[in-house]
PDB file of N, CA and C in Angstrom:
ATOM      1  N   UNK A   1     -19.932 -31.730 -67.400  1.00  0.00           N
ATOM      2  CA  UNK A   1     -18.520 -32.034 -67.288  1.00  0.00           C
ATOM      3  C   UNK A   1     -18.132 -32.336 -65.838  1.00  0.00           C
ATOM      4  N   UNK A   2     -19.184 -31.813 -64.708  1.00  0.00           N
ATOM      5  CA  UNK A   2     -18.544 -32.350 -63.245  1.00  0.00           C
ATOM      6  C   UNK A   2     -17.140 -32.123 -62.440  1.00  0.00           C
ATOM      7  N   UNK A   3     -16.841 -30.633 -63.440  1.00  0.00           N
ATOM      8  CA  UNK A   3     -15.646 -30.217 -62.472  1.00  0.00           C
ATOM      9  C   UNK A   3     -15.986 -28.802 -62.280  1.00  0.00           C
ATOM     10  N   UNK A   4     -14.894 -28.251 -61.278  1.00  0.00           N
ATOM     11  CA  UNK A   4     -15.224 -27.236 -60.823  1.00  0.00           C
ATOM     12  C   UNK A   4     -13.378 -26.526 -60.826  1.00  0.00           C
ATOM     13  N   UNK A   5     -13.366 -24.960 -60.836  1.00  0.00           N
ATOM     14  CA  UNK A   5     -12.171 -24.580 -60.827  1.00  0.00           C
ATOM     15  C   UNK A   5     -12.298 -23.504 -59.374  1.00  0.00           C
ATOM     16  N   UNK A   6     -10.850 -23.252 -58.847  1.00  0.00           N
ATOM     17  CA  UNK A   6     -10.405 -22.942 -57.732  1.00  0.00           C
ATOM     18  C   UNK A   6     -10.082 -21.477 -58.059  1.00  0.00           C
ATOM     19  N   UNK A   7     -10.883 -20.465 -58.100  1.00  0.00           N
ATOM     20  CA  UNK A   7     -10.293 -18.803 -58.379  1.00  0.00           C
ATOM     21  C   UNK A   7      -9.680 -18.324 -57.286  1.00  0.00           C
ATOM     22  N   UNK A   8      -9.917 -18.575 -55.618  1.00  0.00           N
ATOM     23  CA  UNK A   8      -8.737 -18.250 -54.990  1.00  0.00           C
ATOM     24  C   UNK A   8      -8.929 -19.298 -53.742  1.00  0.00           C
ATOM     25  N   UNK A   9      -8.365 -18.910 -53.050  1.00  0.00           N
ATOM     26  CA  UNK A   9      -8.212 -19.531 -51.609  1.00  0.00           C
ATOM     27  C   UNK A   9      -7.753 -18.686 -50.415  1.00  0.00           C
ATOM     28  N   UNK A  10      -7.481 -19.115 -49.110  1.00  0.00           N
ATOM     29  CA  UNK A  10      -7.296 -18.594 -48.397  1.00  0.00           C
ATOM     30  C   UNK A  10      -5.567 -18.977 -48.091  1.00  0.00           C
ATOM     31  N   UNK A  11      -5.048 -17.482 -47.522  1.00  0.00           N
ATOM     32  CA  UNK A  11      -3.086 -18.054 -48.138  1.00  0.00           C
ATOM     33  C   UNK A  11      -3.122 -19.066 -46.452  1.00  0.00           C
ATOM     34  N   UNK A  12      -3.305 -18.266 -45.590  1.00  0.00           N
ATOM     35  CA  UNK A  12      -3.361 -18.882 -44.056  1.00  0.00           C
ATOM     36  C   UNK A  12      -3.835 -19.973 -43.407  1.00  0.00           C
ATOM     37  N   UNK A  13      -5.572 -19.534 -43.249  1.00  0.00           N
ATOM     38  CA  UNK A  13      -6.061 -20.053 -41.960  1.00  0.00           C
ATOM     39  C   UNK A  13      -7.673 -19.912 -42.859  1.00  0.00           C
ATOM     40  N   UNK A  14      -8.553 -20.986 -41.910  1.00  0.00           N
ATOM     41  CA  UNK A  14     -10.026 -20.517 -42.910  1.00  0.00           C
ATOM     42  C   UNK A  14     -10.677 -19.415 -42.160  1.00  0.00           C
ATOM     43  N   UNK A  15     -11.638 -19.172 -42.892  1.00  0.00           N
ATOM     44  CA  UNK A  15     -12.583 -17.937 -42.100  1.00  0.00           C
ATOM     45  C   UNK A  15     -13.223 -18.661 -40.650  1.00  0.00           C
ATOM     46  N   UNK A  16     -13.749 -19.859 -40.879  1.00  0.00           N
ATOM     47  CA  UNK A  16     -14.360 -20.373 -39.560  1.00  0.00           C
ATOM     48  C   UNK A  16     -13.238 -20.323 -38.238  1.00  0.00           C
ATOM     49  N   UNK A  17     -11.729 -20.437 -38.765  1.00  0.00           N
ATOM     50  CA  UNK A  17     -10.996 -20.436 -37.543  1.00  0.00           C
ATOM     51  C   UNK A  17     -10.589 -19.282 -36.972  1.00  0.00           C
ATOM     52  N   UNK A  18     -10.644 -18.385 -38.078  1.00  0.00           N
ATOM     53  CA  UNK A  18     -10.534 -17.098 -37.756  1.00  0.00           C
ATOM     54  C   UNK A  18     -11.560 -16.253 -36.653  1.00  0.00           C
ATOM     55  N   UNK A  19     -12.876 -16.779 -36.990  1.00  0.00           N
ATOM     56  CA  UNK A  19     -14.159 -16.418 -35.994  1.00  0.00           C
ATOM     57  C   UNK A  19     -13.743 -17.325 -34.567  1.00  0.00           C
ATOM     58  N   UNK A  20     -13.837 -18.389 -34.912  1.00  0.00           N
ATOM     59  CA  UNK A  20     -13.736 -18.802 -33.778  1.00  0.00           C
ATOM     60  C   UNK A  20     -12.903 -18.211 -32.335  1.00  0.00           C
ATOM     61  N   UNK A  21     -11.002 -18.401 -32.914  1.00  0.00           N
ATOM     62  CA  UNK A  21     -10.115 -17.160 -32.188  1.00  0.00           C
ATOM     63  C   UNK A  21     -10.913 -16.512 -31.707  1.00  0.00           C
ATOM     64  N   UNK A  22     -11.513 -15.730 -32.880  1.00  0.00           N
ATOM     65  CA  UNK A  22     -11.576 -14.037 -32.562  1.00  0.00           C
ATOM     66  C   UNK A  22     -12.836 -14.270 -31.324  1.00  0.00           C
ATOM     67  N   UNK A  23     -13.399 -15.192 -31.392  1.00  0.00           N
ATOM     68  CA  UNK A  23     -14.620 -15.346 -29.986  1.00  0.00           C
ATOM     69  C   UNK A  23     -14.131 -15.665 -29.027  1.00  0.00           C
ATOM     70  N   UNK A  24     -13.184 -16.733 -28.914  1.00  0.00           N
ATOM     71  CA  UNK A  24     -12.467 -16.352 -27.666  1.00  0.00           C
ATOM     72  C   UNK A  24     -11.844 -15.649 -27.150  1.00  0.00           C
ATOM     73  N   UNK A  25     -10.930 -15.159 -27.698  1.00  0.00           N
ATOM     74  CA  UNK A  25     -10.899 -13.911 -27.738  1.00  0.00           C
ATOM     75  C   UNK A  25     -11.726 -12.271 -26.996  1.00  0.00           C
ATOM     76  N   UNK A  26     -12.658 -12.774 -27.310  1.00  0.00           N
ATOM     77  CA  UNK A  26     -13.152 -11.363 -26.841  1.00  0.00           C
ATOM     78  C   UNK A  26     -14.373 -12.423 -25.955  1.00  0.00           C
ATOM     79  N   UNK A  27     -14.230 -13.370 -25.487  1.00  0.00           N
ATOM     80  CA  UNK A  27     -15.430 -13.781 -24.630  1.00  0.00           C
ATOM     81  C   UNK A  27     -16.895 -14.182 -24.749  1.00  0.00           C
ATOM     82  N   UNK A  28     -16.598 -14.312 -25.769  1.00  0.00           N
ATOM     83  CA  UNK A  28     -17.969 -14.967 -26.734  1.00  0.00           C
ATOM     84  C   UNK A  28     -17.991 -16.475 -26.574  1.00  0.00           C
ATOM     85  N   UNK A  29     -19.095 -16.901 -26.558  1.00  0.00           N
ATOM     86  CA  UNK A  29     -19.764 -18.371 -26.454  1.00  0.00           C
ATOM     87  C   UNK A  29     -19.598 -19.063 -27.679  1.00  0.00           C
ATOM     88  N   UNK A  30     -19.124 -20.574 -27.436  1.00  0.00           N
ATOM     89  CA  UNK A  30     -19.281 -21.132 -28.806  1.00  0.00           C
ATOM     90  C   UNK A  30     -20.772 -21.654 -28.778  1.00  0.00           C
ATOM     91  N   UNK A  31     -21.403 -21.277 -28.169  1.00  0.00           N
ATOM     92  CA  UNK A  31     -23.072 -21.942 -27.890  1.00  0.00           C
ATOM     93  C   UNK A  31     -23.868 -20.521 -28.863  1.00  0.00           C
ATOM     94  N   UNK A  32     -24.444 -20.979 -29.879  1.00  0.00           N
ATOM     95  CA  UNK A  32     -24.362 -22.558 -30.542  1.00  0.00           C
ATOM     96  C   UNK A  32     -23.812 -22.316 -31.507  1.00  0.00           C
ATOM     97  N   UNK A  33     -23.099 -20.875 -31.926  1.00  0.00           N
ATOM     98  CA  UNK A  33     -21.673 -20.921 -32.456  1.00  0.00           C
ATOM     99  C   UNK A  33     -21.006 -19.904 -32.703  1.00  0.00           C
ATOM    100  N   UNK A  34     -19.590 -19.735 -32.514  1.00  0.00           N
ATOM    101  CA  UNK A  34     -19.217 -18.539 -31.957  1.00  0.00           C
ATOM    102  C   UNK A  34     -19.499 -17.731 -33.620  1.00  0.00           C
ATOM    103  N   UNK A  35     -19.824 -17.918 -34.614  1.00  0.00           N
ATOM    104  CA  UNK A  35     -19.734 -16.909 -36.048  1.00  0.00           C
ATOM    105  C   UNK A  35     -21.524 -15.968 -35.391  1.00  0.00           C
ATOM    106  N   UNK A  36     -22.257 -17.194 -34.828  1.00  0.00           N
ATOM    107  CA  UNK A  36     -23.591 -16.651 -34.833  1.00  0.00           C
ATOM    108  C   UNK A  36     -23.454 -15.762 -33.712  1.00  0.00           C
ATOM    109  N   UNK A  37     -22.837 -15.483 -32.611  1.00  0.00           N
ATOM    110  CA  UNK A  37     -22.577 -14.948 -31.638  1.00  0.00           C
ATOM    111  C   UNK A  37     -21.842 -13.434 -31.902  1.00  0.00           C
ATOM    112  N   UNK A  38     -20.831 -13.510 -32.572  1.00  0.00           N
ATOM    113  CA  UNK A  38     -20.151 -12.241 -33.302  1.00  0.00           C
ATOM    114  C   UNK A  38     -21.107 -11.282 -33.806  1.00  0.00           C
ATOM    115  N   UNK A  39     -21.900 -11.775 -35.298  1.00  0.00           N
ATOM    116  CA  UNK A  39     -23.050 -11.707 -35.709  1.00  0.00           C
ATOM    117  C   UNK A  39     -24.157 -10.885 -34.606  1.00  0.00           C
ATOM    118  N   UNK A  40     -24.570 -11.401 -33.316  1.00  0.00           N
ATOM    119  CA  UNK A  40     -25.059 -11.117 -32.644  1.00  0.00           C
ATOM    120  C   UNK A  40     -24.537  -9.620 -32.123  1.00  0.00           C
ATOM    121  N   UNK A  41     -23.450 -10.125 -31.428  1.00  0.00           N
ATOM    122  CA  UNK A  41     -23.053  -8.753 -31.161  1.00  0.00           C
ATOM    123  C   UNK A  41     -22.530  -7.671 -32.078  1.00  0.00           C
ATOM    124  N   UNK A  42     -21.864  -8.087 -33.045  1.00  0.00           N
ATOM    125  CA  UNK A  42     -22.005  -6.741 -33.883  1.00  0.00           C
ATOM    126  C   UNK A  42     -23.289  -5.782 -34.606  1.00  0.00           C
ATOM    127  N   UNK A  43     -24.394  -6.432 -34.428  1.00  0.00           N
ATOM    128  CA  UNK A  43     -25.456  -6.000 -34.668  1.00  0.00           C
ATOM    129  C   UNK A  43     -25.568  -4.593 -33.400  1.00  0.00           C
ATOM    130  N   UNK A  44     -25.086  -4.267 -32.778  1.00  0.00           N
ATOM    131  CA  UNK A  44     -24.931  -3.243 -31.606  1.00  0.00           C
ATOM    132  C   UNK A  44     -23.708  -2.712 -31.754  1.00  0.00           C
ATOM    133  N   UNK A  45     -22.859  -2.982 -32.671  1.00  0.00           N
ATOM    134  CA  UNK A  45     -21.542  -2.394 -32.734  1.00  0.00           C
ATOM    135  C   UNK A  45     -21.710  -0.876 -33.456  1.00  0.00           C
ATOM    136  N   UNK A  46     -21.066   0.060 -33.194  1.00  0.00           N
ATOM    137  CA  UNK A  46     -21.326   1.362 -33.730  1.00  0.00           C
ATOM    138  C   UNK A  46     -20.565   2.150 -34.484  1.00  0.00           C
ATOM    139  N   UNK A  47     -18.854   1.660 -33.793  1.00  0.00           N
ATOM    140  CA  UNK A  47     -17.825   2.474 -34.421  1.00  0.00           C
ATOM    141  C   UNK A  47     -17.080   1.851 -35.413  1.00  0.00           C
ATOM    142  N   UNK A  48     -16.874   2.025 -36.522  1.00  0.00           N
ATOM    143  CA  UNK A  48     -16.008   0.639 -37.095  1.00  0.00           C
ATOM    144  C   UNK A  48     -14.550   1.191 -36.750  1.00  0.00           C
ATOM    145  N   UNK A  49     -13.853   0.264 -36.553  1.00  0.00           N
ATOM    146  CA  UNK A  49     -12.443   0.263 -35.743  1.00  0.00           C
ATOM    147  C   UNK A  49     -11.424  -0.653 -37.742  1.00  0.00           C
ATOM    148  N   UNK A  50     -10.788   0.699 -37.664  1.00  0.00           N
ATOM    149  CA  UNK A  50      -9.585  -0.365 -39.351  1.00  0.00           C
ATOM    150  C   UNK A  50      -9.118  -1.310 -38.677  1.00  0.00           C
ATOM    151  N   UNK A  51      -9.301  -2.160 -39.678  1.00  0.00           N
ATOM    152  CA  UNK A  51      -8.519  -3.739 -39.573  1.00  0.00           C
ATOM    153  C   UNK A  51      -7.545  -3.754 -40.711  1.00  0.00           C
ATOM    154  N   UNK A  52      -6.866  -4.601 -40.782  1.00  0.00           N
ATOM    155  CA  UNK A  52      -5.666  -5.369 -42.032  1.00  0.00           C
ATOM    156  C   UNK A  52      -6.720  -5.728 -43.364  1.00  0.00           C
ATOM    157  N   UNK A  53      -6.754  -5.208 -44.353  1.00  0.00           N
ATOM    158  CA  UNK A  53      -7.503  -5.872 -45.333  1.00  0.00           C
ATOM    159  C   UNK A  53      -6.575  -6.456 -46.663  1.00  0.00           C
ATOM    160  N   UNK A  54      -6.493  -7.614 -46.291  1.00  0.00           N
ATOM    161  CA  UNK A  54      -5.398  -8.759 -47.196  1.00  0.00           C
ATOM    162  C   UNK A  54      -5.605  -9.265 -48.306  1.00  0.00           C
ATOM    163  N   UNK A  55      -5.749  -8.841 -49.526  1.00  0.00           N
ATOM    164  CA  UNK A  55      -6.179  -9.429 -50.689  1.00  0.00           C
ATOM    165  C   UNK A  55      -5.152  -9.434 -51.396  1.00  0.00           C
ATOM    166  N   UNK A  56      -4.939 -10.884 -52.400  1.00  0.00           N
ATOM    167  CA  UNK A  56      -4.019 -10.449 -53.014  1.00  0.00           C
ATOM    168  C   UNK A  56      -4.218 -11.318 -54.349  1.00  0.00           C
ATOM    169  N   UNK A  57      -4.582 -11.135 -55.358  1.00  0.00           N
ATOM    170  CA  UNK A  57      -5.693 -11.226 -56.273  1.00  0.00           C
ATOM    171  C   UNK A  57      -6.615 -11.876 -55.875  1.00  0.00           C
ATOM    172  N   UNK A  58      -6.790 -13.288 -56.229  1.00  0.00           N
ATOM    173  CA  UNK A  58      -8.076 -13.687 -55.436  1.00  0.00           C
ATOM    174  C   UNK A  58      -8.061 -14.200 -54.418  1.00  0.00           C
ATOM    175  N   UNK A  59      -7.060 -14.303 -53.709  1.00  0.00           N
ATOM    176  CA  UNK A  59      -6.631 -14.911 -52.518  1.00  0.00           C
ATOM    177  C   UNK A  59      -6.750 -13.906 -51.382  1.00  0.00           C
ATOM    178  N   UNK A  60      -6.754 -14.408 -50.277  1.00  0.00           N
ATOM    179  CA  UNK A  60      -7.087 -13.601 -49.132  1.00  0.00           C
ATOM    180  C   UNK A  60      -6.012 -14.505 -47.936  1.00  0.00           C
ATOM    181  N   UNK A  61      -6.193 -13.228 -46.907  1.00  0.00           N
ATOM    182  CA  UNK A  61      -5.305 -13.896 -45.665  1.00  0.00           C
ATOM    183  C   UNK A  61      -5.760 -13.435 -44.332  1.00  0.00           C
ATOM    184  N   UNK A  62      -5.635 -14.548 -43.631  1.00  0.00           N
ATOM    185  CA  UNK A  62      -6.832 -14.135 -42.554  1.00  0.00           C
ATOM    186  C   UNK A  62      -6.482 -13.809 -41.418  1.00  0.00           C
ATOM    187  N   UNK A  63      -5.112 -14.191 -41.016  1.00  0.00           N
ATOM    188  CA  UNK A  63      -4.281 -14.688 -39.724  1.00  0.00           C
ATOM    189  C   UNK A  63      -3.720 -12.996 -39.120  1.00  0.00           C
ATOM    190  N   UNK A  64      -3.333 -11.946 -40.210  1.00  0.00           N
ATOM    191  CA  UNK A  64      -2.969 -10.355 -39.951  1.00  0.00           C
ATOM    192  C   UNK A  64      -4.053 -10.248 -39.008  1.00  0.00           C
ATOM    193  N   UNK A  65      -5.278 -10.035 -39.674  1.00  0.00           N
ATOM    194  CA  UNK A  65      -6.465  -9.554 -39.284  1.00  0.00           C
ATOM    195  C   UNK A  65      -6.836  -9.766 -37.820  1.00  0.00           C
ATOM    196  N   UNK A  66      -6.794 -11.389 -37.414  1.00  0.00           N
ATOM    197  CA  UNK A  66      -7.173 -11.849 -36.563  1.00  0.00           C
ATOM    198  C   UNK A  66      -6.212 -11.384 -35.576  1.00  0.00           C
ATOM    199  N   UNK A  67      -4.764 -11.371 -35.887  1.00  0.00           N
ATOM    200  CA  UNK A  67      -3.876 -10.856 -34.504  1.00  0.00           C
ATOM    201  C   UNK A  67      -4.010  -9.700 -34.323  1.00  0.00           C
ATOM    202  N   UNK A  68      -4.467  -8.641 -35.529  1.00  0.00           N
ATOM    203  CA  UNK A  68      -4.811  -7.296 -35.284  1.00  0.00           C
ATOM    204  C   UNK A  68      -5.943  -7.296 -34.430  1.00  0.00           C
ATOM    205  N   UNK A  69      -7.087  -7.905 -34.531  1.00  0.00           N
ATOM    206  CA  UNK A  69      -8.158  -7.476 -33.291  1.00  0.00           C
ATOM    207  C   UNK A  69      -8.328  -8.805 -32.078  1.00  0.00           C
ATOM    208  N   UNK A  70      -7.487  -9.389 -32.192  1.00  0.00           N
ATOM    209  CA  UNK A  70      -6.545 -10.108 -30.469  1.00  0.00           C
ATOM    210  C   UNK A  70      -5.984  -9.110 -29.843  1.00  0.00           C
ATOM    211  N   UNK A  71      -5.200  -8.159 -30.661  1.00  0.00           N
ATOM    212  CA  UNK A  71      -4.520  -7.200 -29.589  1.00  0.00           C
ATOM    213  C   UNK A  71      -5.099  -6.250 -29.435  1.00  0.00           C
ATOM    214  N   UNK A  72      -6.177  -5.734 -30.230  1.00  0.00           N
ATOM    215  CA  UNK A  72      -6.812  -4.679 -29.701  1.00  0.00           C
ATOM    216  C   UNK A  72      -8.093  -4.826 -29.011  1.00  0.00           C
ATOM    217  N   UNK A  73      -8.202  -6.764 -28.485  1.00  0.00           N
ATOM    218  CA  UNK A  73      -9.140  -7.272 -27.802  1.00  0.00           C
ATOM    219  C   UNK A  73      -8.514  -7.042 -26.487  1.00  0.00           C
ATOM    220  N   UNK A  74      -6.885  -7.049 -26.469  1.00  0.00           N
ATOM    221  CA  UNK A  74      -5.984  -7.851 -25.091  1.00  0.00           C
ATOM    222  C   UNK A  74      -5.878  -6.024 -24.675  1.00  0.00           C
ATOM    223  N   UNK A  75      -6.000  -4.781 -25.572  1.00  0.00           N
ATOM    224  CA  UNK A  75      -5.429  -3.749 -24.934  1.00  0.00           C
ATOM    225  C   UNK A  75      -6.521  -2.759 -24.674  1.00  0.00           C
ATOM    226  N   UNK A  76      -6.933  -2.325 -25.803  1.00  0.00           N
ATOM    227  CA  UNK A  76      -8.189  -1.398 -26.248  1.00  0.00           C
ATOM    228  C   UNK A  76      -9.020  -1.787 -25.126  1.00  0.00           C
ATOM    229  N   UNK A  77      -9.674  -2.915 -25.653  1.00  0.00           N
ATOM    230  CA  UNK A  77     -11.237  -3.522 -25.412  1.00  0.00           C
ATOM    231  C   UNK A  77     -11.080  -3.468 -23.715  1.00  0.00           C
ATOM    232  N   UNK A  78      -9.903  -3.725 -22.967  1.00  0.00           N
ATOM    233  CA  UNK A  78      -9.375  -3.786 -21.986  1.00  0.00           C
ATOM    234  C   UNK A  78      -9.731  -2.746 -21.057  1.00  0.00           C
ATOM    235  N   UNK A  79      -8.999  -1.814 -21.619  1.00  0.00           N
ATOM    236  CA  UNK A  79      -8.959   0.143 -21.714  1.00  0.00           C
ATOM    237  C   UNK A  79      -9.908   0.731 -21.654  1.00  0.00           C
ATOM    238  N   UNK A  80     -11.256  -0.075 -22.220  1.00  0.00           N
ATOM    239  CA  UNK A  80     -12.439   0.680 -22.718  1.00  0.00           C
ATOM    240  C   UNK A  80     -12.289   1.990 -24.103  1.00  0.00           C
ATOM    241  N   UNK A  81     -11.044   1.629 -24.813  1.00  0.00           N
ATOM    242  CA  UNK A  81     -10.908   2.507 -25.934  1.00  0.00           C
ATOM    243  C   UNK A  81     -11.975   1.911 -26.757  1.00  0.00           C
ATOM    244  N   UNK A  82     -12.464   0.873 -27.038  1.00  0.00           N
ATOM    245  CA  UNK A  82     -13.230   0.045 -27.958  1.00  0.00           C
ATOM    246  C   UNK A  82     -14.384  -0.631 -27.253  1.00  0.00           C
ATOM    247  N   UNK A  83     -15.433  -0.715 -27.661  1.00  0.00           N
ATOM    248  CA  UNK A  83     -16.668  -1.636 -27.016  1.00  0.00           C
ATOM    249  C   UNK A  83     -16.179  -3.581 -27.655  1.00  0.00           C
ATOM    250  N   UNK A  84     -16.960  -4.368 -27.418  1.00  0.00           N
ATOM    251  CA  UNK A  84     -16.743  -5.781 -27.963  1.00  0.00           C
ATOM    252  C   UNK A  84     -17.604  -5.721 -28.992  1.00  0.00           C
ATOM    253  N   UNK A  85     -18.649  -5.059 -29.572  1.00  0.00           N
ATOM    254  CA  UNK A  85     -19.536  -4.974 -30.441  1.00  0.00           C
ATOM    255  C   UNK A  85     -18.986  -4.302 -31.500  1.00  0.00           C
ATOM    256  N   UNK A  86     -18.279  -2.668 -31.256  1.00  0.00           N
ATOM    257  CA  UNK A  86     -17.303  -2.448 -32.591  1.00  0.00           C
ATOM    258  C   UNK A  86     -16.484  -3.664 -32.907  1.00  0.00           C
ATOM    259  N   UNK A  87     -15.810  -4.346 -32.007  1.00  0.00           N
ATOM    260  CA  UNK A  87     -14.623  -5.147 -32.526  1.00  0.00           C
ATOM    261  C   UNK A  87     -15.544  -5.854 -33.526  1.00  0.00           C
ATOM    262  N   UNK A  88     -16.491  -7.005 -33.014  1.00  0.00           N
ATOM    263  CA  UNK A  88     -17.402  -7.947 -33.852  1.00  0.00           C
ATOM    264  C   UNK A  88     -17.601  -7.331 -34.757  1.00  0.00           C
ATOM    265  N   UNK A  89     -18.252  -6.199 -34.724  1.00  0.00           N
ATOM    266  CA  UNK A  89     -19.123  -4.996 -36.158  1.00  0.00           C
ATOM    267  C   UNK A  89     -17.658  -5.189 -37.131  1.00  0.00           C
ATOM    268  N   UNK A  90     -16.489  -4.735 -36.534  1.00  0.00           N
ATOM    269  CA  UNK A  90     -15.501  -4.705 -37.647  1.00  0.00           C
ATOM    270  C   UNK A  90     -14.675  -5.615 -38.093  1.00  0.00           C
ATOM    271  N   UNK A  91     -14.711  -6.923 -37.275  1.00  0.00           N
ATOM    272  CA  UNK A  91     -13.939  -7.707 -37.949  1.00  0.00           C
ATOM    273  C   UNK A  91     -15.322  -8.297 -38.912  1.00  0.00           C
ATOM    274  N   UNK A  92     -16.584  -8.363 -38.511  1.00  0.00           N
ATOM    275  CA  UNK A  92     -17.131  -8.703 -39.722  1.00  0.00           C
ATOM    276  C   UNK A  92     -17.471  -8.314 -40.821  1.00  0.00           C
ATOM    277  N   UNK A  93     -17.411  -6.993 -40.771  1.00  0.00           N
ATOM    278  CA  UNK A  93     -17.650  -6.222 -42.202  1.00  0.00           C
ATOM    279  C   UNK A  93     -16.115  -6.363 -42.642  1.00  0.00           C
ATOM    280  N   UNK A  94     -14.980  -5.932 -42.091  1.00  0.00           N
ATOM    281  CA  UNK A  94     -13.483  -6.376 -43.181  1.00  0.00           C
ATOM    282  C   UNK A  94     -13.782  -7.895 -43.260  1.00  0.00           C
ATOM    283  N   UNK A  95     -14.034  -8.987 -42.689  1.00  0.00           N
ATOM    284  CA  UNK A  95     -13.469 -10.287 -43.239  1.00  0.00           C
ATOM    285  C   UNK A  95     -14.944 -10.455 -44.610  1.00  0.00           C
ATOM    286  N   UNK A  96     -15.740  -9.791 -44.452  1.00  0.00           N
ATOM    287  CA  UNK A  96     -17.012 -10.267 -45.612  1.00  0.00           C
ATOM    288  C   UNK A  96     -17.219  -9.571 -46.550  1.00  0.00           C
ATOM    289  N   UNK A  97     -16.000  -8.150 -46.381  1.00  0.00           N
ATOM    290  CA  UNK A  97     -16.069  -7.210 -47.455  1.00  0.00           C
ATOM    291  C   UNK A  97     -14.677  -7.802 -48.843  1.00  0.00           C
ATOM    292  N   UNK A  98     -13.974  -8.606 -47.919  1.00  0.00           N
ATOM    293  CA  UNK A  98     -12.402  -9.525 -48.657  1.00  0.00           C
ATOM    294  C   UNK A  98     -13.274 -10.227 -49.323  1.00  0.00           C
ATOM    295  N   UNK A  99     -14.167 -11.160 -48.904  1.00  0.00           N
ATOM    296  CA  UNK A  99     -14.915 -12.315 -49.674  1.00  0.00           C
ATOM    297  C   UNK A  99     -16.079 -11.884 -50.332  1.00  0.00           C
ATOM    298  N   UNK A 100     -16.750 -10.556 -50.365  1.00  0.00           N
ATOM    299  CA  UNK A 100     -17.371 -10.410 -51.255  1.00  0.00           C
ATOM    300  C   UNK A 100     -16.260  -9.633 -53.022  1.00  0.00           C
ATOM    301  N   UNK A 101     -15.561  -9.216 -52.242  1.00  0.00           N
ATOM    302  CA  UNK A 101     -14.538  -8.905 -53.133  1.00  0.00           C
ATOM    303  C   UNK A 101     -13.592  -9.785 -54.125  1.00  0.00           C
ATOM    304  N   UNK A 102     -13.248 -10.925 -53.554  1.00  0.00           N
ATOM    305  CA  UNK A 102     -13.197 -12.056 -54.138  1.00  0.00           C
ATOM    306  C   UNK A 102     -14.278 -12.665 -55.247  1.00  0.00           C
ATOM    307  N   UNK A 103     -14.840 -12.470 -54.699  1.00  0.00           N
ATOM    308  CA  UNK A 103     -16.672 -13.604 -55.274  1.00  0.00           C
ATOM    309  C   UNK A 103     -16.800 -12.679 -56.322  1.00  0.00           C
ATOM    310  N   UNK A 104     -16.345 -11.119 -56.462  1.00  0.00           N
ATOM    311  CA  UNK A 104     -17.024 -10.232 -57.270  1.00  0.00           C
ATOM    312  C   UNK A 104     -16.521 -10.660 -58.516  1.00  0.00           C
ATOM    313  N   UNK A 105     -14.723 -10.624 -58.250  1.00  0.00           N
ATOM    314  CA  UNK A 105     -13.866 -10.817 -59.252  1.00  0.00           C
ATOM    315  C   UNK A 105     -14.201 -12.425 -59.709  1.00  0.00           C
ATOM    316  N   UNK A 106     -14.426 -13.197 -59.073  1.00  0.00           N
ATOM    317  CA  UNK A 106     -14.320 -14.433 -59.916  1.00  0.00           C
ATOM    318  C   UNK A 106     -15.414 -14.604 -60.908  1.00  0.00           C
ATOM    319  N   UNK A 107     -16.601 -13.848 -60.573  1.00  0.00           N
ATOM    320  CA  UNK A 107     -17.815 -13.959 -61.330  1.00  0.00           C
ATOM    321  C   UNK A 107     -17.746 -12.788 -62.359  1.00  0.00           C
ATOM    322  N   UNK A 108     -16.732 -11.850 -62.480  1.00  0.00           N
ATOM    323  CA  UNK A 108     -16.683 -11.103 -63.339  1.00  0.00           C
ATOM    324  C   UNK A 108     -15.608 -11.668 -64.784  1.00  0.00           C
TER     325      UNK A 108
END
């Protein structure tokens, strides 16, 4: 049949723009790309720090999240309340724990 159906979307912004921000943000390289770089450093991240987790049936929202760890990039991370590796560690486990959560429900 050659079609396909839409179970949710994103209400905001996509996930790639969301990484991106969030690498500048905290001083990350877009070489050779800032998702693989996050990735990188959260692999050393230790503490998970709560984020905004936005679901709202199958839809998700990305833009809370991202201003939530901008400011606790611009104050915390600043402060030394937070390392840059928790931040990465936690914005990637909340933004991939929304989309596995999504993916769960649509396939269920």
């Amino acid at each position: 049949d050659q079609r396909y159906r839409i179970f949710g979307e994103t209400i905001d912004m996509a996930i790639g723009n969301c990484l991106d921000r969030f690498a500048r943000a905290v001083g990350l390289s877009n070489d050779p790309s800032p998702g693989y770089n996050i990735e990188k450093e959260a692999r050393e991240g230790k503490n998970f720090v709560e984020m905004p987790y936005v679901v709202k049936g199958m839809d998700v929202s990305f833009s809370g999240i991202l201003t939530h760890a901008e400011q606790l990039a611009r104050k915390d991370l600043r402060e030394g309340k937070v390392t840059r590796a928790d931040l990465c560690f936690s914005l990637q486990e909340t933004l991939f724990a929304m989309l596995v959560e999504i993916t769960e429900r649509a396939m269920a």
